[in-house]
Coordinates of N, CA and C in Angstrom, one line a residue:
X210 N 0.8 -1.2 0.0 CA 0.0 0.0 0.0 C 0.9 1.2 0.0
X211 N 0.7 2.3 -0.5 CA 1.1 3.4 -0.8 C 0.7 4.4 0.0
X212 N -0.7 4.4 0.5 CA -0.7 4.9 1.7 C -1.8 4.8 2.4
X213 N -2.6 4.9 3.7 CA -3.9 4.8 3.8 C -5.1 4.2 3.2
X214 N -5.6 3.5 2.3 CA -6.5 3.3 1.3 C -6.6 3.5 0.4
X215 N -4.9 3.6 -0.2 CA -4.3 3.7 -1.4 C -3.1 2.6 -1.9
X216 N -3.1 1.8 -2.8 CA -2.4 0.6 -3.3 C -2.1 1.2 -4.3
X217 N -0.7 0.9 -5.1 CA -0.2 0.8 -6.1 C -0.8 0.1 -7.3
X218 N -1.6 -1.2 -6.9 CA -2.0 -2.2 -7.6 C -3.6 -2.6 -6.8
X219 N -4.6 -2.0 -7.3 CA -6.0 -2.3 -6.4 C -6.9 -2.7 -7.3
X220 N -6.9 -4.4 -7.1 CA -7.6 -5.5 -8.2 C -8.9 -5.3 -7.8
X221 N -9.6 -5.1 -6.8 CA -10.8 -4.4 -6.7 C -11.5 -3.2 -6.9
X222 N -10.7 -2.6 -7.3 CA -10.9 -1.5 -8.6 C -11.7 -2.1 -9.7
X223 N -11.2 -3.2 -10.3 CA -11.8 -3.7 -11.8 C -13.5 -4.6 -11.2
X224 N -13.2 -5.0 -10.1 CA -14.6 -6.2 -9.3 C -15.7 -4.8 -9.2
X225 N -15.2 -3.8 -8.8 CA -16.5 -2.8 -9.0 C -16.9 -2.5 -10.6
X226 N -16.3 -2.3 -11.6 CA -16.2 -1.7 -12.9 C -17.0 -3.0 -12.9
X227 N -16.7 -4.3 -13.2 CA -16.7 -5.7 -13.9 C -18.1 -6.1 -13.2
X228 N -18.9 -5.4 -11.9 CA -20.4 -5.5 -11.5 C -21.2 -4.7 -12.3
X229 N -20.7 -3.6 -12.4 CA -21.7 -2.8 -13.7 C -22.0 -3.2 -15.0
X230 N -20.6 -3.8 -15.6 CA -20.3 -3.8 -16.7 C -21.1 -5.6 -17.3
X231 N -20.9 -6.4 -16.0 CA -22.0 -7.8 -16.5 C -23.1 -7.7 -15.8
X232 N -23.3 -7.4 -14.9 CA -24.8 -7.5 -14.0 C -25.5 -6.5 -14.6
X233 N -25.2 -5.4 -15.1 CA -25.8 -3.5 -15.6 C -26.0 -2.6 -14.5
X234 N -26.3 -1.8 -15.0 CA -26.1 -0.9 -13.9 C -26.9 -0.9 -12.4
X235 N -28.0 -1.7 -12.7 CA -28.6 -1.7 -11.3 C -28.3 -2.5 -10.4
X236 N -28.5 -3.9 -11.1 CA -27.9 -4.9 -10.4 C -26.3 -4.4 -9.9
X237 N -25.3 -4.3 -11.0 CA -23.9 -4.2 -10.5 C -23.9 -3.2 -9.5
X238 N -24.2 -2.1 -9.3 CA -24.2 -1.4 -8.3 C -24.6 -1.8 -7.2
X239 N -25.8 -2.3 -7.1 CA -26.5 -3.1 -6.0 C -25.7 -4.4 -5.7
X240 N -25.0 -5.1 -6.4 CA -23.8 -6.0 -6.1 C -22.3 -5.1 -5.1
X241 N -22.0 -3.9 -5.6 CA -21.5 -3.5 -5.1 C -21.4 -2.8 -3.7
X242 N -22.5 -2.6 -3.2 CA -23.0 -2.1 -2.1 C -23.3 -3.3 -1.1
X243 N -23.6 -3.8 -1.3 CA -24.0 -5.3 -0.7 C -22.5 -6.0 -0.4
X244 N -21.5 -6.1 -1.2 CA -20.7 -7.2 -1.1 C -19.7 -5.3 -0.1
X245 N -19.8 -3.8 -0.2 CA -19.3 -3.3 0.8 C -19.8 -3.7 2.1
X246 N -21.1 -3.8 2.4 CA -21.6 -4.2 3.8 C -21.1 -5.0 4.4
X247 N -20.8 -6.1 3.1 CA -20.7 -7.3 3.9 C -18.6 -7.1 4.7
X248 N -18.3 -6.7 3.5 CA -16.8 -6.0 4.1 C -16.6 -5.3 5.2
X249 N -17.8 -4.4 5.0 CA -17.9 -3.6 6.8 C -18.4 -4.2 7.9
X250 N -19.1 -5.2 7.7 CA -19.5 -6.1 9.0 C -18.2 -6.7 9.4
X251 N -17.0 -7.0 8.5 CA -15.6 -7.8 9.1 C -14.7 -6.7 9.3
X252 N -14.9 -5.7 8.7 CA -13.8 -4.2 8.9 C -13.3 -4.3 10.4
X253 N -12.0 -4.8 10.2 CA -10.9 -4.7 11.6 C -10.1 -3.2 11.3
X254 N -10.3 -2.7 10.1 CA -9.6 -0.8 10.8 C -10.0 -0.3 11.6
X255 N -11.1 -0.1 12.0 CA -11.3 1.1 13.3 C -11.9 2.1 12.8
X256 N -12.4 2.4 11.6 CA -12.7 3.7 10.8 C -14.4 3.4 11.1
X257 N -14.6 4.7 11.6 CA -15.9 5.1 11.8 C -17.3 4.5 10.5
X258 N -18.4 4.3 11.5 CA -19.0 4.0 10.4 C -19.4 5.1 9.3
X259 N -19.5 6.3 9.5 CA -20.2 7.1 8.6 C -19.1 7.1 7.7
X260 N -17.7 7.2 8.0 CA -16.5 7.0 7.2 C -16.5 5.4 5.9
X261 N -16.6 4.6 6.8 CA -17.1 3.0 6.1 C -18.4 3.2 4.8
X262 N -19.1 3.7 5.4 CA -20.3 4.1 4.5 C -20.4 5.0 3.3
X263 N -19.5 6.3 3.4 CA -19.1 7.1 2.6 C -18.2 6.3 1.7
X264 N -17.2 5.6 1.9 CA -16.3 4.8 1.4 C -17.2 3.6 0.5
X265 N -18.3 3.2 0.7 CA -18.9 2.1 -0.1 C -19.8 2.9 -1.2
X266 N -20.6 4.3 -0.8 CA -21.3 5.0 -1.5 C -20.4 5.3 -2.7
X267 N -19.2 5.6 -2.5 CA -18.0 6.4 -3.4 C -17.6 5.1 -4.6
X268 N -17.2 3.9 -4.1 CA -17.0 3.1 -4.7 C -18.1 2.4 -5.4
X269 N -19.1 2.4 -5.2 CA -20.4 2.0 -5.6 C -21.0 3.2 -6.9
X270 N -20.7 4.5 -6.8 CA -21.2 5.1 -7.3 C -20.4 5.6 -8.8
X271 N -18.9 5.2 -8.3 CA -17.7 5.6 -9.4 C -18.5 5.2 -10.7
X272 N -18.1 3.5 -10.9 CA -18.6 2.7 -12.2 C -20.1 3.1 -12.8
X273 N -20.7 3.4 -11.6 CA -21.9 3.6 -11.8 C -21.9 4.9 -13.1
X274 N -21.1 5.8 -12.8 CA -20.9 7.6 -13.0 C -20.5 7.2 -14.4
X275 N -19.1 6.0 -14.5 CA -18.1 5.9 -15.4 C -19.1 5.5 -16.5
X276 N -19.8 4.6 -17.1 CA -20.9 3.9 -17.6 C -22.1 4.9 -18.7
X277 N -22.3 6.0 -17.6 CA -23.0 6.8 -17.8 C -22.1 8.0 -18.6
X278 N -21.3 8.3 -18.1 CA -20.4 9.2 -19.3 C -19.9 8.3 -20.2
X279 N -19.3 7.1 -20.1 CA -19.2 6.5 -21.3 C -20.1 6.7 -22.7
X280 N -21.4 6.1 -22.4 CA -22.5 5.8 -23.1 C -22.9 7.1 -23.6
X281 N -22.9 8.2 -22.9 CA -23.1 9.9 -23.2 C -22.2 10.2 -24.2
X282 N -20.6 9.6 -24.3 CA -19.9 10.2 -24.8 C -19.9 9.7 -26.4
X283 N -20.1 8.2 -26.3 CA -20.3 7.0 -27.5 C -21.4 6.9 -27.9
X284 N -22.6 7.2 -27.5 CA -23.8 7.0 -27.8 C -24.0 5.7 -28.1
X285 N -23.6 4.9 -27.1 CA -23.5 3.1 -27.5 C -23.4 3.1 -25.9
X286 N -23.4 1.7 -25.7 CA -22.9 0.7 -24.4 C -21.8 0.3 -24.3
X287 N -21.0 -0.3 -23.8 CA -19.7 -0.6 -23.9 C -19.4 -2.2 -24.4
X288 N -18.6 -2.1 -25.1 CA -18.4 -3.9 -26.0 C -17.3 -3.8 -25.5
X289 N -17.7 -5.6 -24.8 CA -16.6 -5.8 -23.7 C -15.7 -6.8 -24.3
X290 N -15.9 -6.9 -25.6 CA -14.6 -7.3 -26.5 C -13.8 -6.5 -27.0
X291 N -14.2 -5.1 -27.0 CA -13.2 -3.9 -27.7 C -12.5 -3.3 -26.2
X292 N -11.3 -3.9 -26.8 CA -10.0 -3.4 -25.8 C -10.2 -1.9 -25.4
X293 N -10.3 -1.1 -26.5 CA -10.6 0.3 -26.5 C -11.5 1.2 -25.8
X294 N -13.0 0.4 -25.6 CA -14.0 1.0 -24.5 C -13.3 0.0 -23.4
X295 N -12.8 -0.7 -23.3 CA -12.7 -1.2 -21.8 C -11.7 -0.6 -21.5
X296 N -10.8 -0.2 -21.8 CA -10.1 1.2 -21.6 C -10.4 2.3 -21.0
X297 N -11.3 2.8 -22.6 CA -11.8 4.2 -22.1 C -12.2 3.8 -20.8
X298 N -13.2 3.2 -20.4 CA -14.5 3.1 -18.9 C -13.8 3.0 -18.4
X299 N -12.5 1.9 -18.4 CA -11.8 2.1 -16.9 C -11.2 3.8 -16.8
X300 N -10.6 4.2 -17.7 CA -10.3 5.6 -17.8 C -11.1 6.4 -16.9
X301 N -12.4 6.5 -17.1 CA -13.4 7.7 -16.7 C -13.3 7.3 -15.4
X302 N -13.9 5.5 -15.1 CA -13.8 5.3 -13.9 C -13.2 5.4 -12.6
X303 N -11.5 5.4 -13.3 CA -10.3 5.6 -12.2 C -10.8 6.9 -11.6
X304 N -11.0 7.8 -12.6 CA -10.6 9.5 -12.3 C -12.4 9.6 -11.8
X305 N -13.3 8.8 -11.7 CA -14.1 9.3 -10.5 C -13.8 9.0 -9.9
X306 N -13.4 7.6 -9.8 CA -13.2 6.9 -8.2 C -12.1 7.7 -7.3
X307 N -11.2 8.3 -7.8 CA -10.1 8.9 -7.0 C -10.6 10.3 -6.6
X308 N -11.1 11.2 -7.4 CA -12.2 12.1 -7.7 C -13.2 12.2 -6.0
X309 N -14.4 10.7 -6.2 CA -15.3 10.8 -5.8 C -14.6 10.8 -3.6
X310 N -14.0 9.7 -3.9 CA -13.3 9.4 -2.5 C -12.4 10.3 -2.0
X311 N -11.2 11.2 -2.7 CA -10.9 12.1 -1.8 C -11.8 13.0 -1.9
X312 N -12.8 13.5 -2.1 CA -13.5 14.6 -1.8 C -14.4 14.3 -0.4
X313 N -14.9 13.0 -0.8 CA -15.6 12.7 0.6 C -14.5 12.6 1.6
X314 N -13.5 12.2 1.7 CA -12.2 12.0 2.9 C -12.1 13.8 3.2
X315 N -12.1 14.9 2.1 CA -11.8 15.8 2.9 C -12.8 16.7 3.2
X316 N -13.7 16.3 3.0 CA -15.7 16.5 3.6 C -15.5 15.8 5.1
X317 N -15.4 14.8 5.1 CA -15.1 14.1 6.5 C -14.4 14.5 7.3
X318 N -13.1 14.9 6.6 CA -12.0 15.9 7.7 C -11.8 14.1 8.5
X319 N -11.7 13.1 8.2 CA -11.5 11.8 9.4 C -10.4 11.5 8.4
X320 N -9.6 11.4 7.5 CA -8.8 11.3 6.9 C -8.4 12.3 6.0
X321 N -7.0 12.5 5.7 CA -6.1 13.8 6.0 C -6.1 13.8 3.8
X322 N -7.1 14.6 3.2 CA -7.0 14.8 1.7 C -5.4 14.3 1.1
X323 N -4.2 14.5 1.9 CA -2.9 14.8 1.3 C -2.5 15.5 0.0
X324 N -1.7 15.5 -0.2 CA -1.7 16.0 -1.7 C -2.2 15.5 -2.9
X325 N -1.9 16.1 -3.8 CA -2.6 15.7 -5.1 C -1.9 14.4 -6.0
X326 N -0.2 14.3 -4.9 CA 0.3 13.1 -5.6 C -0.5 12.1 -5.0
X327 N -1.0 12.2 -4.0 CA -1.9 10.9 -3.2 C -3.0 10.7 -3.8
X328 N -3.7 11.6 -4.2 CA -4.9 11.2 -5.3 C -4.3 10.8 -6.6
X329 N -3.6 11.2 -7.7 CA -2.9 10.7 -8.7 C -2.4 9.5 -8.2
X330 N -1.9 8.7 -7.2 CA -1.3 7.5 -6.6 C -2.6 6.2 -6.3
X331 N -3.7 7.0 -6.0 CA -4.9 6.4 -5.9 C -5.8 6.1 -7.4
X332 N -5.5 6.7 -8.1 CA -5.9 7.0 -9.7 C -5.1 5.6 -10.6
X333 N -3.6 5.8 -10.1 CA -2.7 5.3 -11.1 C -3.0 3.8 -10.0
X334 N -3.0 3.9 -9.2 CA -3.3 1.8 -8.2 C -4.9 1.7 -9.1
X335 N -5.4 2.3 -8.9 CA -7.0 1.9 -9.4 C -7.0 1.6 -10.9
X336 N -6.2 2.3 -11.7 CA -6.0 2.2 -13.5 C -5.1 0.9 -13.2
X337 N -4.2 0.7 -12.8 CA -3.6 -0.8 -13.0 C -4.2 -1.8 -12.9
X338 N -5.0 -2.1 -11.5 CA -5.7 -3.0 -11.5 C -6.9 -3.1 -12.0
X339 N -7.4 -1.6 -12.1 CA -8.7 -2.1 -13.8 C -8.1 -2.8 -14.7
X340 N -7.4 -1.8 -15.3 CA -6.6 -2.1 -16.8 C -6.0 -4.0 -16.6
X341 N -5.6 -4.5 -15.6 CA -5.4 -5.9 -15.5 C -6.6 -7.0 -15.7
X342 N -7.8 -6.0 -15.2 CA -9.1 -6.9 -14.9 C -9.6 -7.0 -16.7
X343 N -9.3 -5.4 -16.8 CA -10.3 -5.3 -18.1 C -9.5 -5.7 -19.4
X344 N -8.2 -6.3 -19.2 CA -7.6 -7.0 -20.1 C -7.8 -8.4 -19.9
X345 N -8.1 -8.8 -19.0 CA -9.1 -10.3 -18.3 C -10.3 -10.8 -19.0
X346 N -11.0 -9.6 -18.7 CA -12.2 -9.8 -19.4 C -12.6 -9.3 -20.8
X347 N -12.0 -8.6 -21.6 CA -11.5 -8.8 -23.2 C -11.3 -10.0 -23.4
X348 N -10.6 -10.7 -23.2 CA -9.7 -12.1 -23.5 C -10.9 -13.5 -23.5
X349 N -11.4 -13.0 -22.1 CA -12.1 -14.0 -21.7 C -13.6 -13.6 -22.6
X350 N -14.4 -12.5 -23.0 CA -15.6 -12.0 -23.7 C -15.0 -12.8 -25.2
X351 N -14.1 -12.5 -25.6 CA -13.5 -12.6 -27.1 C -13.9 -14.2 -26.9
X352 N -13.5 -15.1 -26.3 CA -13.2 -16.1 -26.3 C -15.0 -17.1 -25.8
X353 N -15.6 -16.2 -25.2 CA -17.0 -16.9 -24.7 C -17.7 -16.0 -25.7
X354 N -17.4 -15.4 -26.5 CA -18.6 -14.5 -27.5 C -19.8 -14.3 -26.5
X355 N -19.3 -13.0 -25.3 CA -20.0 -12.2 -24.5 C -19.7 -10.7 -25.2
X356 N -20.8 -10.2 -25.7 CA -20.4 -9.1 -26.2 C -20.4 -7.5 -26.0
X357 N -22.0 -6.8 -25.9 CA -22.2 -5.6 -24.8 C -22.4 -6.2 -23.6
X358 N -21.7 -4.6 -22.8 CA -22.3 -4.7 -21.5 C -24.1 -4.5 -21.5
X359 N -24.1 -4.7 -20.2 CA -26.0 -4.6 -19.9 C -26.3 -3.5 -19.6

């Protein structure tokens, strides 16, 4: 970890994208929120619940946001055999998710905003492990002829 709730490498970055992107947006979202609870019911940090809770809203809402500019921008859904939107989406989505979570961290004042390398650090951990997931599931779409998202 890089620092506080920030990894260099965060494969759960792509499990939030990869709930919207097969389940659609309601379900995946609703997948996402559900499987945070269930993480906050075991949460051994010590971090407040309203803090826990902001933290699952943020991550639940990123892909959700990312999806929705996508589709605005392409006037399409995302084809989860084209290397290129699975790209783009993770693109949009890193930069909400880093976006959406340090804003709530320095709304909370319960964890310290840091600098802007620490959000760029949070952006570039979250783009690697998309970009790993969503090279996963290219490979694996291509190969199971799964084609738009939902």
């Amino acid at each position: 970890a890089y620092a506080p709730n920030v990894s260099l490498i965060y494969l759960p970055a792509f499990l939030r994208l990869l709930h919207v992107l097969l389940l659609g947006k309601i379900r995946g979202t609703l997948a996402t929120l559900l499987g945070g609870l269930v993480l906050l019911v075991a949460d051994t940090q010590g971090d407040s619940l309203q803090f826990e809770v902001v933290n699952i809203l943020c991550s639940a809402a990123a892909p959700l946001l990312a999806m929705f500019v996508f589709e605005q921008m392409r006037a399409r859904q995302v084809s989860l055999t084209s290397l290129t939107d699975l790209v783009m989406v993770t693109l949009i989505y890193c930069l909400f998710n880093s976006l959406l979570h340090h804003f709530a961290w320095a709304v909370l004042s319960e964890q310290p905003l840091g600098t802007a390398q620490q959000m760029m650090m949070m952006a570039l951990g979250d783009l690697s492990g998309a970009l790993l997931g969503a090279y996963a599931l290219k490979w694996t779409a291509s190969r199971l002829n799964i084609g738009q998202a939902r």
